[in-house]
Amino acid sequence: MAVQRTFSIIKPDATERNLTGAVNAVIEKAGLRIIGQRRIKMTQEQAERFYAVHSERPFFGELVEFMTSGPVVVQVLEGENAVAKYREVMGATNPADADEGTIRKLYAKSIGENSVHGSDSEENAAIEIAQFFSEADIAG
Ligand code: DAT
Ligand code: MG
C-alpha cells in the first residue's frame, strides 16, 4: 500500500476542551504525519457543503449547527495507508462502540459530538482536502 493523504477535522467539542495537542499526539503516535493544519471557524455554507452527503439525514441540522458552534482544526495527514489507518485510530462513529485507545473512545462526548472527522476513501480525501487547503499550505 502506497503513501496516501487523508483529511481530518478536530471538531468543536475537542477544541473547546483544549484537546488539539492530545488528539495530535494520538495521530503522530500512529505514524501519521500532520502535513497541513489550520484552525478556522466553519461557516454554515462550508459545513453544509462538507456534509452534503448527509443532507437528507434527520441529524443534518444538528450536525451543521455543531460544526459551526466553535473553532475546528482542519488537517491533512500523510502516511502508509493513511485513509484506513486514520479511520482505525479515530474509532467507531459512536464512542460507545469505539475500541480502547482510539480518539473517539478517549475523548468523544457522544455520537454527534465525536471529536474528529476522517475521510472514508482516498477519492473523498482528495475532495475534502481541496475544500480547505491549497497545495501551497501543505508540506509533506
Ligand atoms: P463518521 O464521522 O464516522 O464518518 P458518518 O459519516 O456516518 O460518520 O456521519 C458523519 C457525522 O454525522 C458523525 O461523525 C456524527 C454525525 N452523526 C452520524 N450519525 C449520527 C446520529 N445517528 N446521530 C447524530 N449525529 C450523527
Ligand atoms: Mg463519514
PDB file of C-alpha atoms in Angstrom, residues 5-7 21 27-28 30 32 39-41 49 55 58 65 71 79 83-84 88 113 118 123 125 128 139:
ATOM      1  CA  ARG A   5      -3.185  11.565   2.217  1.00  0.00           C
ATOM      2  CA  THR A   6      -6.347  11.855   4.255  1.00  0.00           C
ATOM      3  CA  PHE A   7      -8.363  14.774   5.591  1.00  0.00           C
ATOM      4  CA  GLY A  21      -2.496  18.536  21.236  1.00  0.00           C
ATOM      5  CA  ILE A  27      -2.269  10.799  15.326  1.00  0.00           C
ATOM      6  CA  GLU A  28       1.523  11.104  15.390  1.00  0.00           C
ATOM      7  CA  ALA A  30       0.092   6.055  14.960  1.00  0.00           C
ATOM      8  CA  LEU A  32       0.656   9.599  10.558  1.00  0.00           C
ATOM      9  CA  ARG A  39      -7.642  26.492  12.814  1.00  0.00           C
ATOM     10  CA  ILE A  40     -10.844  28.015  11.413  1.00  0.00           C
ATOM     11  CA  LYS A  41     -14.428  28.799  12.304  1.00  0.00           C
ATOM     12  CA  ARG A  49     -21.154  21.639   1.624  1.00  0.00           C
ATOM     13  CA  SER A  55     -28.289  16.396   3.894  1.00  0.00           C
ATOM     14  CA  PRO A  58     -32.528  13.532  10.360  1.00  0.00           C
ATOM     15  CA  GLU A  65     -25.081  23.582  13.968  1.00  0.00           C
ATOM     16  CA  PRO A  71     -13.400  26.574  16.110  1.00  0.00           C
ATOM     17  CA  GLY A  79       1.277   8.056   5.748  1.00  0.00           C
ATOM     18  CA  VAL A  83      -7.212   6.712   4.939  1.00  0.00           C
ATOM     19  CA  ALA A  84      -7.861   3.344   6.609  1.00  0.00           C
ATOM     20  CA  GLU A  88      -8.813   2.895  12.744  1.00  0.00           C
ATOM     21  CA  GLU A 113     -20.059  15.354  19.330  1.00  0.00           C
ATOM     22  CA  GLY A 118     -11.640  11.417   8.885  1.00  0.00           C
ATOM     23  CA  GLU A 123     -11.316   9.836  -3.525  1.00  0.00           C
ATOM     24  CA  ALA A 125      -9.977  12.628   0.916  1.00  0.00           C
ATOM     25  CA  GLU A 128     -12.210  17.239   1.205  1.00  0.00           C
ATOM     26  CA  ALA A 139       4.295  20.403   3.107  1.00  0.00           C
TER      27      ALA A 139
END
